[in-house]
Coordinates of C-alpha atoms and ligand atoms in Angstrom, one line a residue:
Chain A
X94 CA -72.1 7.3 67.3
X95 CA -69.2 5.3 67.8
X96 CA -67.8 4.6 71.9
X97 CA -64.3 5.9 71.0
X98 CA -66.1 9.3 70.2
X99 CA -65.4 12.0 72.6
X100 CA -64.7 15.2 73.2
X101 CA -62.0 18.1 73.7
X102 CA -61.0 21.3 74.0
X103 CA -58.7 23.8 73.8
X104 CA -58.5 24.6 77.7
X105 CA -57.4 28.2 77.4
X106 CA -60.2 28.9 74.7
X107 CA -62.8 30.8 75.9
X108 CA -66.2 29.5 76.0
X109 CA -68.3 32.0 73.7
X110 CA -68.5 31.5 69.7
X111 CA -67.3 27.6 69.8
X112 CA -67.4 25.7 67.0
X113 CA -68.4 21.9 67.0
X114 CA -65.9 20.3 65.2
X115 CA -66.4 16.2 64.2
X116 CA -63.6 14.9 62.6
X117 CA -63.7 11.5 61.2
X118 CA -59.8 9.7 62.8
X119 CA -58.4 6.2 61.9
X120 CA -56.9 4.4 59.2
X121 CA -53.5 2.8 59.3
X122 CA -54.8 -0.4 60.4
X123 CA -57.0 1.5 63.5
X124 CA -60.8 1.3 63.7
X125 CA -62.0 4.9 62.1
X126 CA -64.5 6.7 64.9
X127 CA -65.7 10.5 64.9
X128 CA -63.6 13.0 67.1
X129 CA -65.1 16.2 68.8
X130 CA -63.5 19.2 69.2
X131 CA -64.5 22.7 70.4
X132 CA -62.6 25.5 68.6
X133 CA -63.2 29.0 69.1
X134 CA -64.5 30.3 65.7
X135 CA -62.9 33.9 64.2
X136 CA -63.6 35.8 61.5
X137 CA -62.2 35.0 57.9
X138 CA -60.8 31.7 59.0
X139 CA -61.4 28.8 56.9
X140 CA -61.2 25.1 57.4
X141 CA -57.9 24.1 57.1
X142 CA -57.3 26.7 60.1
X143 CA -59.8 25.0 61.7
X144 CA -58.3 21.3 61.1
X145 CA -54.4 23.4 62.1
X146 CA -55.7 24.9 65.4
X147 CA -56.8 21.2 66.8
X148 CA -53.6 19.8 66.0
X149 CA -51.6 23.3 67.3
X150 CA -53.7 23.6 70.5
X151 CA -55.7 21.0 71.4
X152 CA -54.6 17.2 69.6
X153 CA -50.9 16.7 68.3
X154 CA -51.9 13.5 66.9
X155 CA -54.4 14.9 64.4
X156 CA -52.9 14.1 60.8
X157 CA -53.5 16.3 57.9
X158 CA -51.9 17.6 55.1
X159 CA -51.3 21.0 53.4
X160 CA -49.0 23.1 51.8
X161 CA -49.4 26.2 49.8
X162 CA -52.7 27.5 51.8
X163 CA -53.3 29.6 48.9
X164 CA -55.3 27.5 46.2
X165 CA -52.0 26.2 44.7
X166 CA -50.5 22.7 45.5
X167 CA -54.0 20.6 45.6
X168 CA -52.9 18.9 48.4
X169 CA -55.4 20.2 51.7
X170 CA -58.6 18.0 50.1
X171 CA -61.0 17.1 52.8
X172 CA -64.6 16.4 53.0
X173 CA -66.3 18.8 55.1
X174 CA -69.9 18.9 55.9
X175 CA -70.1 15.7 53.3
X176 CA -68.6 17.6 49.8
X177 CA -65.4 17.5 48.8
X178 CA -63.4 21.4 49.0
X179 CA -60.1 22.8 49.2
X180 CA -60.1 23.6 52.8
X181 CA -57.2 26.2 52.9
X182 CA -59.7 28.7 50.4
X183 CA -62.9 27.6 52.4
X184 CA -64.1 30.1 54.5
X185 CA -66.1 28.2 57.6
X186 CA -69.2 30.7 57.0
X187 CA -69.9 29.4 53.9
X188 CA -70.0 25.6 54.8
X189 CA -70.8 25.8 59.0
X190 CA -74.2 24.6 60.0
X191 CA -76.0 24.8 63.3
X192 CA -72.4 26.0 64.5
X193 CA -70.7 22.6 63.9
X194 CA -68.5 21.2 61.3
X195 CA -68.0 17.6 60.1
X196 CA -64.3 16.8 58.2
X197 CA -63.4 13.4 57.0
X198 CA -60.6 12.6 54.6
X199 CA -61.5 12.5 51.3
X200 CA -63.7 9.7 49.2
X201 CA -63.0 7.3 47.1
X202 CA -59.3 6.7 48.3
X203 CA -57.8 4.9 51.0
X204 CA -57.0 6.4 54.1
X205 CA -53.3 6.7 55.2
X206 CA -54.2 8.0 58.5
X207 CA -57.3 10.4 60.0
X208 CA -57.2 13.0 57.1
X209 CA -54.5 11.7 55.5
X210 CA -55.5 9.9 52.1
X211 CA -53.7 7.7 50.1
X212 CA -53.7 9.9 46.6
X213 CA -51.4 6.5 44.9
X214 CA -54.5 5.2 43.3
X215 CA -55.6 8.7 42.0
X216 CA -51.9 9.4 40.5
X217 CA -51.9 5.8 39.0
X218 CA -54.5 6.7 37.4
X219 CA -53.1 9.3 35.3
X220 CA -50.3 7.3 34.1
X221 CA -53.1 4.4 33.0
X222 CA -54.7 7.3 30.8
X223 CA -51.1 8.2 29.4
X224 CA -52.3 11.4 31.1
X225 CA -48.5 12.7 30.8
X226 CA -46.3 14.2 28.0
X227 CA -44.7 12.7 25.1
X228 CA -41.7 14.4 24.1
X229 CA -41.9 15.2 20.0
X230 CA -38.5 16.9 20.3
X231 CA -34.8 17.0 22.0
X232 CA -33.7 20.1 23.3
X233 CA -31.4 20.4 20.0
X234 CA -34.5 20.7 17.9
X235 CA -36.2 23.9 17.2
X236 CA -39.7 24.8 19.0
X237 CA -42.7 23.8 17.7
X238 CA -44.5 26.7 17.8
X239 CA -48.3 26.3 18.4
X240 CA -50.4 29.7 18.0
X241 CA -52.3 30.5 21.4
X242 CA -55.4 31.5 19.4
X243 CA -55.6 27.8 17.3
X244 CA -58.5 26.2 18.1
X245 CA -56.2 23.2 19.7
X246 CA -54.7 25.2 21.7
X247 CA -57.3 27.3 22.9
X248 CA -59.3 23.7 23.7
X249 CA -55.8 22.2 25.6
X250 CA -56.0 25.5 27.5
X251 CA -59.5 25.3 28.8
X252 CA -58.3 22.5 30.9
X253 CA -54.9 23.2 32.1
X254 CA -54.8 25.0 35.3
X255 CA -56.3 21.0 37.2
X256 CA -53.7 21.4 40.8
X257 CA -54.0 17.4 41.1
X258 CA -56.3 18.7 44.3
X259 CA -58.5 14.8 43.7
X260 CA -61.6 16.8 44.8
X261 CA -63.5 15.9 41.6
X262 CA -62.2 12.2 42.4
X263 CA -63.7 12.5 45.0
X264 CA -67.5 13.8 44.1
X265 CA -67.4 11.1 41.0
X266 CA -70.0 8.4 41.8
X267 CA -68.8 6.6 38.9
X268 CA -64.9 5.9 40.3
X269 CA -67.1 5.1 43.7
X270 CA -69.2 2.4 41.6
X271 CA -66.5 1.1 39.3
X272 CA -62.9 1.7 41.2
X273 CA -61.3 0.9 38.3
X274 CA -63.1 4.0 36.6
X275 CA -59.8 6.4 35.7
X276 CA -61.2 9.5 36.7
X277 CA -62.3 13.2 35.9
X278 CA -58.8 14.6 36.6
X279 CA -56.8 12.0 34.9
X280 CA -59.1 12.2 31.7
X281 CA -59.1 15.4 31.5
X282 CA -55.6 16.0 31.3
X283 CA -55.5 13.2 28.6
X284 CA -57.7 15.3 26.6
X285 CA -55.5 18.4 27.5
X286 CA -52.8 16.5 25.9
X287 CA -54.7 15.1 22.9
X288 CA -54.9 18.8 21.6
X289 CA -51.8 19.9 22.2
X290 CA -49.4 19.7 19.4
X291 CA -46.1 19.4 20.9
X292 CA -47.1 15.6 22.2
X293 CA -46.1 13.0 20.1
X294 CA -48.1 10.0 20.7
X295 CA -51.5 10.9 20.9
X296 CA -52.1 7.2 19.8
X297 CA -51.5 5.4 23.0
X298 CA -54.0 8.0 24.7
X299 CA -56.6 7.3 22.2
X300 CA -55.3 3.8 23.1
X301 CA -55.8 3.9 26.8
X302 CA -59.1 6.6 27.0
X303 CA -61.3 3.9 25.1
X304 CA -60.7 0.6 27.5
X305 CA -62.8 -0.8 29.5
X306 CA -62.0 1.6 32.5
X307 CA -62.0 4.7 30.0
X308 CA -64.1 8.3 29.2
X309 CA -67.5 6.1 27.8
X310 CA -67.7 4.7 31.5
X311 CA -68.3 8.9 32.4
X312 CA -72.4 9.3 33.5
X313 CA -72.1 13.5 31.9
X314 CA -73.5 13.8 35.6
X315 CA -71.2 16.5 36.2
X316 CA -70.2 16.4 40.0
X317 CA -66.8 17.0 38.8
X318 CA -67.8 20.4 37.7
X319 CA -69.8 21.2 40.0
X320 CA -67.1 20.4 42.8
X321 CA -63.3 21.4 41.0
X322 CA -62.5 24.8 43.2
X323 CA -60.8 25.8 40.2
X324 CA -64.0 25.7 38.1
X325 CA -62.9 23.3 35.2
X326 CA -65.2 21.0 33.7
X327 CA -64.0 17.7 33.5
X328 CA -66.9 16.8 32.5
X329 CA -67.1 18.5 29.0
X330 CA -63.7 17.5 28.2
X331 CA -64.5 13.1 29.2
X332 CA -67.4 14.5 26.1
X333 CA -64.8 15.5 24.1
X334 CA -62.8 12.3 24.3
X335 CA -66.1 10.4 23.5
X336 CA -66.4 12.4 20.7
X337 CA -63.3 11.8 19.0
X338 CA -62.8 8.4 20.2
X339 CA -66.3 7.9 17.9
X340 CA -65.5 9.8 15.1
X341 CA -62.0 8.0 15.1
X342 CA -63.7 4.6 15.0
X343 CA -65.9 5.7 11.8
X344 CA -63.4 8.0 10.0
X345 CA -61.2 6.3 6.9
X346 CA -58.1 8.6 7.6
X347 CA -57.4 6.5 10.9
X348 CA -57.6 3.4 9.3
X349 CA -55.3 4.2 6.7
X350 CA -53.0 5.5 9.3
X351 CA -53.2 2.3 11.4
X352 CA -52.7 0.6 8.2
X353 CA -49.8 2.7 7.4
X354 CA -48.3 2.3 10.9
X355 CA -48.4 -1.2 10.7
Chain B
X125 CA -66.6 -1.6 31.5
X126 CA -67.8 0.3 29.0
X127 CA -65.1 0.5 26.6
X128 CA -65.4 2.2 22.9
X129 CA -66.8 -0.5 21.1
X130 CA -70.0 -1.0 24.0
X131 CA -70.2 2.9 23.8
X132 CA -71.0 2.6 20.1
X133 CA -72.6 -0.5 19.6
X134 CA -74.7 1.0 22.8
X135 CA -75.2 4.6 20.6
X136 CA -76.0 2.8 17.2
X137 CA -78.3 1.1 18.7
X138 CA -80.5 3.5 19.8
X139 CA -80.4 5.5 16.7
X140 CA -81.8 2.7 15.3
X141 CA -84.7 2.3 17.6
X142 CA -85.0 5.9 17.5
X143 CA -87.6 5.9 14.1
X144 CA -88.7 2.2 15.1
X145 CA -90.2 3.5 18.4
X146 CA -92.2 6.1 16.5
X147 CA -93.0 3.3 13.5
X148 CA -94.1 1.1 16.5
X149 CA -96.5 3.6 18.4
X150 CA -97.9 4.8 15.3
X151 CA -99.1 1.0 13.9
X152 CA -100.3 0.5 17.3
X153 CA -102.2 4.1 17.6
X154 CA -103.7 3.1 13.9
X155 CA -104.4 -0.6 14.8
X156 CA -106.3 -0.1 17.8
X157 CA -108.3 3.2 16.5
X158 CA -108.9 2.4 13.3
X159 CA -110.4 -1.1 14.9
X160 CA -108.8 -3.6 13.3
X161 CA -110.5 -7.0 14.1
X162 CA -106.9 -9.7 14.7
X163 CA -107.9 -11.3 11.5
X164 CA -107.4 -8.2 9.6
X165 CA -104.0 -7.3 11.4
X166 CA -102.9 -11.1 10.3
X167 CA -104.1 -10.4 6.7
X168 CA -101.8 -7.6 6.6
X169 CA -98.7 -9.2 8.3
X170 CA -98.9 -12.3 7.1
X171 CA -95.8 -13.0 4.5
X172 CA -95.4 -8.9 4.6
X173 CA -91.2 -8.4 3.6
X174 CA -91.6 -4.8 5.0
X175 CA -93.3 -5.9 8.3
X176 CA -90.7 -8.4 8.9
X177 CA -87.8 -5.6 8.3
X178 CA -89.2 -3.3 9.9
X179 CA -89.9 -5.2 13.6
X180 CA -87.0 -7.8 12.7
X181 CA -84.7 -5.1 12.7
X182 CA -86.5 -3.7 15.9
X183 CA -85.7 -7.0 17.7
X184 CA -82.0 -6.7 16.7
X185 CA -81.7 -3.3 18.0
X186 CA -84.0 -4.1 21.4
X187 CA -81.7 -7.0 22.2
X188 CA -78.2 -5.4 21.2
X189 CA -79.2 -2.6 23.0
X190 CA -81.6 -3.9 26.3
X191 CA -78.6 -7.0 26.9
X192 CA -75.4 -3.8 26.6
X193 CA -77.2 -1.9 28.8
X194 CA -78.6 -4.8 31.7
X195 CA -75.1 -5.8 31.6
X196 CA -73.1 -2.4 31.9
X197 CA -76.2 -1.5 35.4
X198 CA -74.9 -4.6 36.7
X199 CA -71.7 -4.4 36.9
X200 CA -72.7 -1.2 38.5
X201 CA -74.7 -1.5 41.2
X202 CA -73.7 -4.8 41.7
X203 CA -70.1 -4.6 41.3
X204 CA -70.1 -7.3 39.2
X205 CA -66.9 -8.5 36.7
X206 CA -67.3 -7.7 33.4
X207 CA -66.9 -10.8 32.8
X208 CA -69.8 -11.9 34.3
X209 CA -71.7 -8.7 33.8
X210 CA -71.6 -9.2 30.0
X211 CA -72.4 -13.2 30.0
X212 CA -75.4 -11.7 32.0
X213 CA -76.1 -8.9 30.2
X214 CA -75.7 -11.4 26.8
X215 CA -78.2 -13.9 28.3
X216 CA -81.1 -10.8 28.6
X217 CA -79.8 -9.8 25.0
X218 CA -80.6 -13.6 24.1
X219 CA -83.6 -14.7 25.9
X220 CA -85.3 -10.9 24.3
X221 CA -83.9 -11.9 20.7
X222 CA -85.4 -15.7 20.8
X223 CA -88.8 -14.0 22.6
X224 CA -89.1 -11.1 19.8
X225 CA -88.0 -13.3 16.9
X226 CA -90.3 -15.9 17.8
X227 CA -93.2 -13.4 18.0
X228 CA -92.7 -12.3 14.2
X229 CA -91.7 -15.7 12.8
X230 CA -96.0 -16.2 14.8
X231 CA -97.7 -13.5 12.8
X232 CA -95.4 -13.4 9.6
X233 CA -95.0 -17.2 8.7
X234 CA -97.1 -19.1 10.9
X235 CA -100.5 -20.0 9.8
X236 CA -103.4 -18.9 12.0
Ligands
SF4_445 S1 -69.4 13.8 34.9 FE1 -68.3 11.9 34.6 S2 -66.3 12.2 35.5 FE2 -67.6 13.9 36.2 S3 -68.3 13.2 38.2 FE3 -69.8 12.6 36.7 S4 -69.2 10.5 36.0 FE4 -67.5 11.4 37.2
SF4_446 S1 -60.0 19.0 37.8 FE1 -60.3 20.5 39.4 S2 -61.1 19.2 41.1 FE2 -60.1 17.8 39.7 S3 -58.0 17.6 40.4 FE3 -58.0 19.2 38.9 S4 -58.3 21.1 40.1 FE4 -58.9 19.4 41.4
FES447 S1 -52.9 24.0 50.9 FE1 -52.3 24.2 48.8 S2 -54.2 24.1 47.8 FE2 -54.8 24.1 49.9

């Protein structure tokens, strides 16, 4: 343990039911060293109340970041106990062990400041993968209508409801081996896009999917899945992208098309 | 590094050795019990077409395949560049393809 660890509490918090909270503080150019706190535990409170009581009651200077607290905005990602979670919809009895906590910002990105992380590289990420629409239409131009129940569709939608949260960023060994790796999240809304019909240039996804930082680097491990609080599979949609991307390479149709295009 | 090309190469590759493999255990399974003597094995490779297909294609696939995959672990775990991670992985690819190629060239052409 670190010298600059120490400890606190709450002073008007009673003794009994204390929780042992360690929370990993630093970034922003300061050395990063373990905090403890004590914080009186209650029922059906979950970590990010945890995280908001220090910084109400006991340390201003605690950073952190949330909004929605309901499992909406993706934006309260912390690693608690080691595994990324949405901390606003994770109740401490599911995660507490030997009545102590440990919360650190989240892996794989830089830290801003204590549990503060810098989600740039993650958001990059999804613009590399062309992970954003392509307009096919002006507003002038009527609808394309896509019927919910085509198979497209119904794959696009399997997908859809990602809240940018970075947790599965966060559990992928492969972005913490290769950096460079784009990611479950941003892949998998690159695949969302792919099969939807109403974006207009599935070409330069194809295009930036199968480079060298692209869905063949994915291991099919499946952390991703495993760790998404919203219970998508990233994983099953990177196998997707393989998929095509291989049967694109060997299928005449798109090399008439290239030709065509050219 | 993996990019869509490796990923394929990497795939066909495997395919290939895929019925090899089996091929390979089998002659091995059928040398060894039916006790073939190495004069008898080098009777029957000796200036064989098929033999030479079969394991020269098997040396093509092991070194397309061993070299993609050294080179892709290393970059890995060692955070290598591609750069260098594929001169290295092509150097494994190269050093198996002159060891396997010289091996059949030894019991297909050479004389014993
Ligand atoms: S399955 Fe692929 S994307 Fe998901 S965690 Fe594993 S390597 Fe990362
Ligand atoms: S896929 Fe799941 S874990 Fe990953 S960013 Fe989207 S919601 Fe979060
Ligand atoms: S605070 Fe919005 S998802 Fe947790």
């Amino acid at each position: 343990m670190s010298s600059a660890e120490n400890i606190q509490t709450g002073a008007d918090m009673p003794d009994a039911g204390m929780l042992d909270v360690a929370i990993h503080r630093g970034g922003g150019g300061r050395p990063s060293a373990i905090q403890h706190y004590q914080v009186p535990r209650q029922e059906n409170q979950t970590v990010l109340d945890i995280v908001s009581h220090i910084q109400h009651y006991i340390d201003p200077t605690l950073s952190y970041r949330f909004a929605c607290r309901v499992g909406m905005c993706g934006s309260c990602a912390m690693m608690v106990n080691g595994e990324p979670r949405w901390t606003c919809r994770t109740h401490i009895d599911r995660v507490v062990e030997h009545n102590s906590l440990e919360i650190a910002p989240l892996r794989n990105l830089p830290v801003i400041k204590d549990l503060v992380p810098d989600l740039d590289p993650f958001f990059d990420k999804w613009t590399k993968a062309e992970a954003r629409h392509h307009p096919s239409a002006s507003r002038h131009q009527p609808m394309h209508i896509q019927p919910p129940d085509s198979p497209e569709r119904q794959r696009a939608d399997a997908n859809i409801e990602c809240i940018n949260c970075a947790v599965c960023y966060a559990a992928c060994d492969t972005v913490a081996n290769q950096p460079d790796y784009l990611g479950p999240a941003a892949l998998q809304r690159a695949w969302t896009l792919l099969n939807d019909a109403k974006d207009a240039d599935k070409e330069a996804i194809w295009q930036a999917v199968s480079g060298g930082d692209g869905c063949h680097n994915c291991h099919s491990i499946g952390s991703c899945a495993h760790y998404c609080p919203n219970e998508l599979n990233p994983m099953t949609a990177i196998a997707g992208l393989k998929q095509q991307t291989v049967r694109q390479a060997f299928s005449l149709t798109s090399v008439l098309k290239k030709n065509r295009n050219d | 590094m993996i990019d869509a090309r490796i990923y394929i190469w990497q795939r066909l590759s495997a395919m290939i050795m895929i019925p090899l493999v089996l091929g390979h255990l089998a002659v091995m399974i059928y040398a060894i019990e039916g006790g073939l003597s190495v004069g008898e094995i080098l009777g029957r490779t000796q200036g064989s077409l098929v033999w030479l297909i079969f394991y020269g294609s098997f040396v093509l696939a092991v070194s397309a395949h061993a070299g993609l995959g050294l080179g892709i672990i290393s970059a890995e775990w060692f955070r290598l560049t591609p750069k260098i991670a594929s001169l290295l992985g092509m150097a494994v690819g190269l050093i198996l393809l002159v060891m396997g190629s010289h091996a059949i060239w030894a019991v297909t052409f050479a004389l014993p």
